[in-house]
Coordinates of C-alpha atoms and ligand atoms in Angstrom, one line a residue:
M7 CA 89.0 99.0 59.2
P8 CA 89.9 95.8 61.1
P9 CA 88.2 95.7 64.6
D10 CA 90.4 96.4 67.6
L11 CA 90.5 93.0 69.2
K12 CA 91.6 94.5 72.6
T13 CA 88.1 95.9 72.9
Y14 CA 86.7 92.4 73.2
E15 CA 87.3 89.3 75.1
A16 CA 86.6 85.9 73.5
V17 CA 84.6 83.4 75.7
I18 CA 85.1 79.9 74.4
G19 CA 83.4 76.6 75.4
L20 CA 83.9 73.3 73.7
E21 CA 81.6 70.3 73.2
I22 CA 83.6 67.2 72.3
H23 CA 82.2 63.9 71.0
V24 CA 84.5 61.0 71.6
Q25 CA 83.8 57.5 70.2
L26 CA 84.6 54.8 72.8
N27 CA 86.7 52.0 71.5
T28 CA 84.4 49.2 72.6
A29 CA 84.0 45.9 70.8
T30 CA 80.3 46.4 70.2
K31 CA 77.8 49.2 69.8
L32 CA 76.1 50.9 72.7
F33 CA 72.8 49.0 72.6
C34 CA 73.3 45.9 70.5
D35 CA 76.0 43.2 69.8
C36 CA 76.9 44.6 66.3
R37 CA 80.6 45.3 65.9
N38 CA 81.7 48.9 66.6
Q39 CA 83.7 49.3 63.4
P40 CA 82.1 52.3 61.6
G41 CA 84.9 52.4 58.9
D42 CA 84.1 48.9 57.5
A43 CA 82.2 48.4 54.2
P44 CA 78.8 50.3 54.5
N45 CA 76.0 48.6 56.4
R46 CA 78.0 45.5 57.4
H47 CA 77.3 46.0 61.1
T48 CA 73.5 46.3 61.5
C49 CA 70.6 44.6 63.3
P50 CA 67.0 45.5 64.1
V51 CA 68.2 47.4 67.2
C52 CA 70.7 49.7 65.4
L53 CA 68.5 50.0 62.3
W54 CA 66.0 51.3 64.8
L55 CA 63.2 49.1 63.5
P56 CA 60.0 49.5 65.5
G57 CA 59.7 47.3 68.6
A58 CA 63.5 46.5 68.8
M59 CA 64.6 46.9 72.4
P60 CA 68.0 48.4 73.3
R61 CA 70.4 46.5 75.7
L62 CA 73.0 48.7 77.3
S63 CA 76.6 47.5 76.8
A64 CA 78.4 47.0 80.1
Q65 CA 81.8 47.6 78.4
A66 CA 80.6 51.0 77.1
V67 CA 79.6 52.1 80.6
E68 CA 83.0 50.9 81.9
K69 CA 85.0 52.8 79.2
A70 CA 82.8 55.9 79.7
A71 CA 83.5 55.7 83.5
L72 CA 87.2 55.3 82.9
A73 CA 87.2 58.4 80.7
C74 CA 85.3 60.4 83.3
L75 CA 87.8 59.4 86.0
A76 CA 90.7 60.4 83.7
L77 CA 89.0 63.8 83.4
H78 CA 88.7 64.2 87.2
C79 CA 84.9 64.1 87.1
T80 CA 82.5 63.0 89.8
L81 CA 80.4 60.1 88.6
A82 CA 76.7 60.5 89.3
E83 CA 75.1 58.1 91.7
E84 CA 72.3 57.8 89.2
S85 CA 72.3 58.6 85.5
A86 CA 69.7 57.8 82.8
F87 CA 69.0 58.1 79.1
D88 CA 66.5 60.5 77.4
Q89 CA 65.1 60.6 74.0
K90 CA 66.4 63.7 72.3
V91 CA 63.7 64.2 69.7
Y92 CA 64.6 65.3 66.2
Y93 CA 64.1 63.9 62.7
Y94 CA 66.8 63.7 60.1
P95 CA 67.6 61.1 57.5
D96 CA 70.6 59.9 59.6
L97 CA 68.2 59.4 62.5
P98 CA 65.1 57.8 61.0
K99 CA 63.6 56.6 64.4
G100 CA 63.1 60.3 65.2
F101 CA 65.1 60.4 68.5
Q102 CA 68.6 59.9 69.8
L103 CA 69.2 58.1 73.1
S104 CA 71.3 60.6 75.1
Q105 CA 71.7 61.5 78.7
H106 CA 70.2 65.0 79.0
H107 CA 68.6 65.3 82.4
K108 CA 70.9 62.9 84.4
P109 CA 74.4 62.8 82.8
L110 CA 77.0 60.2 83.7
A111 CA 79.4 62.5 85.5
V112 CA 79.8 66.2 86.4
Q113 CA 82.5 68.7 87.4
G114 CA 85.8 67.6 86.0
W115 CA 88.9 69.5 84.9
V116 CA 91.9 69.3 82.6
E117 CA 95.2 71.1 83.3
I118 CA 97.0 73.1 80.5
A119 CA 99.9 75.4 80.3
D120 CA 98.8 79.0 79.4
E121 CA 100.6 81.3 77.0
E122 CA 103.2 82.2 79.8
G123 CA 103.7 78.5 80.6
N124 CA 101.9 78.6 83.9
P125 CA 99.5 75.7 84.8
R126 CA 95.8 76.5 84.5
R127 CA 92.9 74.3 85.2
L128 CA 90.0 74.4 82.7
R129 CA 86.7 73.1 84.0
I130 CA 84.4 70.4 82.5
H131 CA 80.7 71.0 83.2
H132 CA 79.6 67.4 82.6
V133 CA 80.1 64.2 80.6
H134 CA 77.2 62.2 79.2
M135 CA 76.8 59.1 77.1
E136 CA 74.9 58.9 73.8
E137 CA 74.5 56.8 70.7
D138 CA 76.0 58.0 67.4
V139 CA 73.7 58.6 64.4
A140 CA 74.1 57.0 61.0
K141 CA 76.3 58.5 58.3
L142 CA 75.0 60.2 55.2
V143 CA 77.0 59.8 52.1
H144 CA 76.3 62.3 49.3
E145 CA 76.9 61.0 45.7
T146 CA 75.6 61.4 42.2
E147 CA 73.8 58.8 40.1
G148 CA 73.9 59.9 36.5
R149 CA 73.1 63.6 36.8
S150 CA 71.0 63.3 40.0
P151 CA 72.5 64.0 43.4
I152 CA 71.6 61.2 45.8
S153 CA 72.2 60.6 49.5
L154 CA 72.9 57.2 50.9
V155 CA 72.8 56.1 54.5
D156 CA 75.4 53.9 56.2
F157 CA 74.2 52.4 59.4
N158 CA 77.6 51.1 60.6
R159 CA 78.0 54.2 62.8
A160 CA 74.3 54.1 64.0
G161 CA 74.4 53.3 67.7
A162 CA 78.2 53.5 68.1
P163 CA 79.0 54.5 71.7
L164 CA 79.9 58.1 72.3
I165 CA 80.6 60.3 75.3
E166 CA 80.1 64.0 75.0
I167 CA 82.3 66.3 77.1
V168 CA 80.9 69.7 77.7
T169 CA 83.3 72.3 79.1
E170 CA 82.6 75.4 81.1
P171 CA 83.2 78.6 79.0
D172 CA 86.7 78.9 80.5
M173 CA 88.9 79.4 77.4
R174 CA 89.9 82.9 76.3
S175 CA 92.0 82.2 73.2
P176 CA 92.7 79.7 70.4
H177 CA 95.9 78.7 72.2
E178 CA 93.9 77.7 75.3
A179 CA 91.3 75.7 73.3
M180 CA 94.1 73.9 71.4
E181 CA 96.0 73.1 74.6
F182 CA 92.8 71.9 76.3
L183 CA 92.2 69.5 73.4
K184 CA 95.7 68.1 73.5
S185 CA 95.6 67.6 77.2
L186 CA 92.1 66.0 77.0
R187 CA 93.3 63.7 74.2
T188 CA 96.3 62.6 76.2
Q189 CA 94.1 61.8 79.3
L190 CA 91.6 59.9 77.3
R191 CA 94.1 57.9 75.3
T192 CA 96.0 57.0 78.5
S193 CA 92.7 55.8 80.1
G194 CA 92.3 53.4 77.1
S195 CA 88.8 54.4 76.3
S196 CA 89.3 56.0 72.9
D197 CA 91.9 56.7 70.1
C198 CA 90.7 60.3 70.0
S199 CA 91.6 61.1 66.4
L200 CA 90.1 64.3 64.9
E201 CA 91.4 63.1 61.5
Q202 CA 89.6 59.7 61.8
G203 CA 86.5 61.2 63.3
T204 CA 86.7 59.4 66.7
M205 CA 86.9 62.8 68.3
R206 CA 84.7 65.6 67.0
V207 CA 84.8 69.1 68.3
D208 CA 82.2 71.9 68.3
A209 CA 83.3 75.3 69.6
N210 CA 81.0 77.8 71.1
I211 CA 82.3 81.4 70.8
S212 CA 81.0 84.7 72.0
L213 CA 82.6 88.1 72.6
R214 CA 82.3 90.5 75.5
I215 CA 83.9 93.6 76.8
P216 CA 86.8 92.6 79.2
G217 CA 85.8 92.9 82.9
T218 CA 82.1 92.2 82.2
E219 CA 80.5 88.9 83.3
A220 CA 77.5 88.6 80.9
L221 CA 77.6 85.8 78.3
N222 CA 76.5 87.1 74.9
T223 CA 74.9 85.2 72.1
K224 CA 77.2 82.4 71.1
V225 CA 77.9 81.0 67.6
E226 CA 78.7 77.3 67.3
V227 CA 81.4 76.2 64.8
K228 CA 81.7 72.6 63.6
N229 CA 83.6 70.6 61.1
M230 CA 87.2 71.0 62.3
N231 CA 89.2 67.9 61.6
S232 CA 92.4 68.8 63.3
I233 CA 93.4 70.6 66.5
R234 CA 95.1 73.2 64.4
N235 CA 91.8 73.8 62.5
V236 CA 90.0 74.3 65.8
G237 CA 92.5 77.1 66.7
D238 CA 92.2 78.7 63.2
A239 CA 88.4 78.5 63.2
I240 CA 88.2 80.2 66.7
A241 CA 90.6 82.9 65.6
Y242 CA 88.6 83.6 62.4
E243 CA 85.3 83.6 64.2
T244 CA 86.6 86.0 66.9
V245 CA 87.5 88.5 64.2
R246 CA 84.2 88.0 62.3
Q247 CA 82.1 88.6 65.4
A248 CA 84.1 91.7 66.4
Q249 CA 83.5 93.1 62.9
C250 CA 79.7 92.4 63.3
L251 CA 79.7 94.2 66.6
E252 CA 81.7 97.2 65.2
R253 CA 79.2 97.5 62.4
G254 CA 76.4 97.5 65.0
D255 CA 74.9 94.2 63.7
S256 CA 73.5 91.8 66.2
I257 CA 74.8 88.3 66.6
T258 CA 72.2 85.5 66.3
L259 CA 72.5 82.0 67.7
H260 CA 73.4 79.7 64.8
T261 CA 75.8 77.0 63.6
R262 CA 78.7 77.6 61.2
L263 CA 80.9 75.2 59.4
W264 CA 84.7 75.6 59.2
D265 CA 85.9 75.5 55.6
P266 CA 89.6 74.3 55.8
D267 CA 90.4 75.2 52.2
Q268 CA 89.0 78.8 52.2
R269 CA 89.9 79.1 55.9
V270 CA 86.6 80.8 56.8
T271 CA 83.4 79.8 58.7
T272 CA 80.1 79.8 56.8
A273 CA 76.5 79.8 58.2
M274 CA 74.9 76.4 58.2
R275 CA 71.6 76.5 60.0
E276 CA 69.7 77.9 63.0
K277 CA 70.7 75.9 66.0
F278 CA 67.9 73.4 66.6
A279 CA 67.2 71.9 70.0
G280 CA 64.4 69.4 70.2
P281 CA 62.6 68.3 73.3
C282 CA 64.2 65.7 75.6
V283 CA 62.0 63.2 77.3
P284 CA 63.0 60.4 79.7
D285 CA 63.4 57.1 77.8
P286 CA 61.5 54.1 79.3
S287 CA 63.4 51.3 77.7
V288 CA 67.0 51.6 79.0
P289 CA 67.4 51.0 82.7
V290 CA 68.8 53.7 85.0
I291 CA 72.6 53.4 85.7
R292 CA 73.2 53.3 89.4
M293 CA 76.8 53.6 90.6
D294 CA 77.8 50.9 92.9
E295 CA 80.7 51.7 95.2
A296 CA 82.4 48.4 94.8
W297 CA 82.1 48.6 91.0
L298 CA 83.4 52.1 90.9
A299 CA 86.4 51.1 93.1
A300 CA 87.2 48.3 90.7
I301 CA 87.1 50.7 87.7
R302 CA 89.3 53.2 89.6
K303 CA 91.9 50.4 90.0
R304 CA 91.8 49.8 86.3
L305 CA 92.7 53.4 85.5
P306 CA 96.3 53.3 84.3
E307 CA 99.0 55.7 85.6
M308 CA 98.0 59.2 84.3
P309 CA 100.5 61.4 82.4
A310 CA 101.2 63.9 85.3
A311 CA 101.9 61.1 87.8
K312 CA 103.9 59.2 85.2
A313 CA 106.1 62.2 84.5
Q314 CA 106.8 62.7 88.2
R315 CA 107.7 59.0 88.7
L316 CA 110.0 58.9 85.6
A317 CA 111.8 62.1 86.6
A318 CA 112.4 60.8 90.2
A319 CA 113.1 57.1 89.4
Y320 CA 115.5 57.8 86.5
D321 CA 116.8 61.2 87.5
L322 CA 115.6 62.8 84.2
V323 CA 115.2 66.4 83.2
P324 CA 111.6 67.2 84.0
Q325 CA 110.7 68.5 80.5
Q326 CA 111.9 65.1 79.0
A327 CA 109.8 63.1 81.5
V328 CA 106.8 65.3 80.8
A329 CA 107.2 65.0 77.0
M330 CA 107.5 61.2 77.1
S331 CA 104.6 60.8 79.5
Q332 CA 102.2 62.6 77.0
E333 CA 102.2 59.4 74.9
P334 CA 101.7 56.2 77.0
D335 CA 103.4 54.0 74.4
V336 CA 106.5 56.3 74.3
A337 CA 106.9 56.2 78.1
D338 CA 106.6 52.4 78.0
F339 CA 109.2 52.2 75.2
F340 CA 111.6 54.3 77.3
E341 CA 111.2 52.0 80.3
A342 CA 111.7 48.9 78.1
A343 CA 114.8 50.4 76.6
V344 CA 116.2 51.1 80.0
G345 CA 115.3 47.6 81.0
R346 CA 117.6 46.4 78.1
G347 CA 120.6 48.3 79.5
V348 CA 120.4 51.7 77.9
A349 CA 121.4 54.5 80.3
P350 CA 118.2 56.4 81.3
H351 CA 119.6 59.9 80.4
Q352 CA 120.8 58.6 77.0
A353 CA 117.4 56.9 76.2
A354 CA 115.4 60.0 77.3
A355 CA 117.6 62.3 75.2
W356 CA 117.4 60.2 72.0
I357 CA 113.6 59.6 72.4
T358 CA 112.8 63.3 73.0
T359 CA 115.2 64.9 70.6
H360 CA 115.2 62.4 67.7
L361 CA 112.5 59.8 68.0
M362 CA 109.5 61.9 69.0
P363 CA 110.1 64.7 66.4
A364 CA 110.5 62.0 63.7
L365 CA 107.2 60.4 64.7
R366 CA 105.5 63.9 64.6
D367 CA 107.0 64.5 61.1
R368 CA 105.7 61.2 59.8
N369 CA 102.4 61.6 61.6
Q370 CA 102.9 58.0 63.0
A371 CA 102.4 56.4 66.3
L372 CA 105.3 54.5 67.7
G373 CA 103.3 51.2 67.4
E374 CA 102.9 51.8 63.7
T375 CA 106.7 51.8 63.1
R376 CA 109.1 48.8 63.1
L377 CA 111.2 50.2 65.9
T378 CA 111.3 48.0 69.0
P379 CA 113.1 48.6 72.4
D380 CA 115.5 45.8 71.5
R381 CA 116.6 47.3 68.2
F382 CA 116.8 50.8 69.8
A383 CA 119.0 49.4 72.5
G384 CA 121.1 47.6 69.9
L385 CA 121.6 50.9 68.0
L386 CA 122.7 52.8 71.0
S387 CA 125.2 50.1 72.0
L388 CA 126.8 50.5 68.6
L389 CA 127.1 54.2 69.4
D390 CA 128.6 53.5 72.8
Q391 CA 131.2 51.1 71.2
E392 CA 132.1 53.9 68.9
R393 CA 131.3 51.7 65.9
I394 CA 129.1 54.5 64.5
H395 CA 129.0 58.2 65.4
A396 CA 126.0 60.2 66.6
G397 CA 125.1 61.6 63.2
A398 CA 125.1 58.2 61.6
A399 CA 123.1 56.7 64.6
R400 CA 120.4 59.3 64.0
E401 CA 120.1 58.4 60.3
V402 CA 120.0 54.7 61.2
L403 CA 117.3 55.4 63.8
L404 CA 115.1 57.0 61.1
L405 CA 115.7 54.1 58.7
M406 CA 114.8 51.6 61.5
L407 CA 111.3 53.2 61.8
G408 CA 110.3 51.7 58.4
K409 CA 112.8 48.9 57.9
E410 CA 113.4 45.4 59.3
G411 CA 116.9 44.1 60.1
T412 CA 119.3 44.3 63.0
P413 CA 121.0 47.6 63.6
E414 CA 124.3 46.0 62.6
E415 CA 122.8 44.9 59.2
I416 CA 121.4 48.4 58.5
V417 CA 124.7 50.0 59.5
A418 CA 126.7 47.7 57.2
E419 CA 124.2 48.1 54.4
G420 CA 124.2 51.9 54.5
G421 CA 128.0 52.1 55.0
F422 CA 127.5 53.9 58.3
L423 CA 130.4 52.1 60.0
Q424 CA 132.8 54.4 61.7
V425 CA 136.5 54.1 60.7
S426 CA 138.6 53.5 63.8
D427 CA 141.3 51.5 62.2
A428 CA 144.6 53.1 63.2
A429 CA 146.5 52.5 59.9
E430 CA 143.6 53.9 57.8
L431 CA 143.3 57.0 60.0
E432 CA 147.1 57.6 60.0
T433 CA 147.2 57.6 56.1
L434 CA 144.3 60.1 56.1
V435 CA 146.0 62.4 58.6
D436 CA 149.4 62.2 56.8
N437 CA 147.9 63.1 53.5
V438 CA 146.1 66.1 54.9
L439 CA 149.3 67.3 56.6
A440 CA 151.4 66.7 53.4
N441 CA 148.9 68.7 51.3
H442 CA 148.7 71.7 53.6
P443 CA 152.2 72.7 54.6
T444 CA 151.4 76.4 55.1
D445 CA 148.6 75.6 57.6
V446 CA 150.9 73.2 59.4
A447 CA 153.5 76.0 59.7
D448 CA 150.8 78.4 60.9
F449 CA 149.9 75.9 63.7
R450 CA 153.5 75.6 64.8
K451 CA 153.8 79.4 65.0
G452 CA 151.0 79.2 67.6
N453 CA 147.8 79.6 65.8
P454 CA 145.5 77.1 67.6
K455 CA 142.5 77.7 65.2
V456 CA 144.3 75.8 62.4
F457 CA 143.7 72.6 64.4
G458 CA 140.0 72.6 63.8
F459 CA 140.5 73.4 60.1
L460 CA 142.9 70.4 59.7
M461 CA 140.5 68.2 61.7
G462 CA 137.7 69.2 59.4
L463 CA 139.7 68.4 56.3
A464 CA 140.6 64.9 57.6
M465 CA 137.0 64.2 58.6
K466 CA 135.9 65.3 55.1
A467 CA 138.5 63.0 53.5
S468 CA 136.9 60.1 55.4
Q469 CA 133.5 61.1 54.1
G470 CA 132.4 61.8 57.7
K471 CA 133.1 58.2 58.8
A472 CA 136.3 58.7 60.9
N473 CA 136.0 58.1 64.6
P474 CA 136.3 61.7 65.7
R475 CA 137.9 60.9 69.1
R476 CA 140.7 58.8 67.6
L477 CA 141.1 61.2 64.7
K478 CA 141.7 64.0 67.1
E479 CA 144.2 62.1 69.2
L480 CA 146.1 61.1 66.1
L481 CA 146.2 64.6 64.6
S482 CA 147.5 66.2 67.9
E483 CA 150.1 63.5 68.2
R484 CA 151.3 64.0 64.6
L485 CA 151.4 67.8 64.9
K486 CA 153.3 67.5 68.2
N487 CA 156.0 65.2 66.7
L488 CA 156.5 67.1 63.4
Ligands
ZN526 ZN1 73.0 46.4 65.9

């Protein structure tokens, strides 16, 4: 029998690794481009050869600090690196430089909308910096399985964000990640792509009886490469643990992997936590007030503030302002289009109802398309001049995402031009009226519904290209004078 989930409450905390988009690695001058050809970006420091001394990257500390400010954290006056000791083929030096005892920042929060749409703050326990490990690539050579090591990622700068166990449902965990991603992208410190691996999420899940405070043994789930997967994995794990408890089995601390094809979690290993000892080679980071003030000034306008400003400055519907502010490049695009003469309410409506859904469908960022504010403004001006109608404008907009050329050229090429020519429209209307004498008679007897029917026929005869306003005028005029 499936367990009664109302008996239990899920307690969810997340640990999120985010790769900072710095030019170089955390402790050396090698390029921070883990996706390049294997082992292109290595040196004695990031190959972890004995005796090589790490040099902390100032840019990595700046980007990490920007991220912490975007998450409303308090930066520690003093933070320091520890050696987190464990041995694994992707970490041959035997320890990872990470901030365990003195993290970079503490006590932040991210705001989400809960299932009823009410704002809810989810707390962040701390944020620390650490170096990434190398990447293991498993292949076969002849019949033998072999493992290769790619050191491009070794020493790449990461921050790890550890939340409080504040989330109670897959929905809240997914909303948290979306909101976190928006804040971090806006801060300019990371691309935060689960698909590309620049954001990696571990979820800690335990169950308890609602109303009790105790935190039970948690299970860690890894290997989710989309926000949707995180939600699915948490939902699956909640049911699995409830079934264990119903059977009277105890839950042990361990790590499980999400299998996106089978849509289940499978046990991976006992969770291992090695000792952490202070590292003597990297200097302590001391926050200087003047430095921090300068970083604070560099923090771009954050989504919540941007939404408020756009709504007030351009008199927009709040939902449209909020939606555009989630993506910094979309909000910039909106303001650029308005700067080119598009009416703010028109630009906002087209961006939120046509452009943003199209980008989501294509899984593309605005910058990856060929649409520019200039071309967008050009298209909407064709619409305003009634040279194309709204349906055609929408199709042309979609074409412009992947196609060069002025809006006029694309409109002409695709035959989207609206027919406004009086003589052409008159012939259309006259033909329709001549071919439907019974309906015309009906209309003259006082059945107003026939008008829409005749209008539809005329529009169809024009293959949808007639200027609807002029067509309507012409049809009423003709019917009146019959
Ligand atoms: Zn290096």
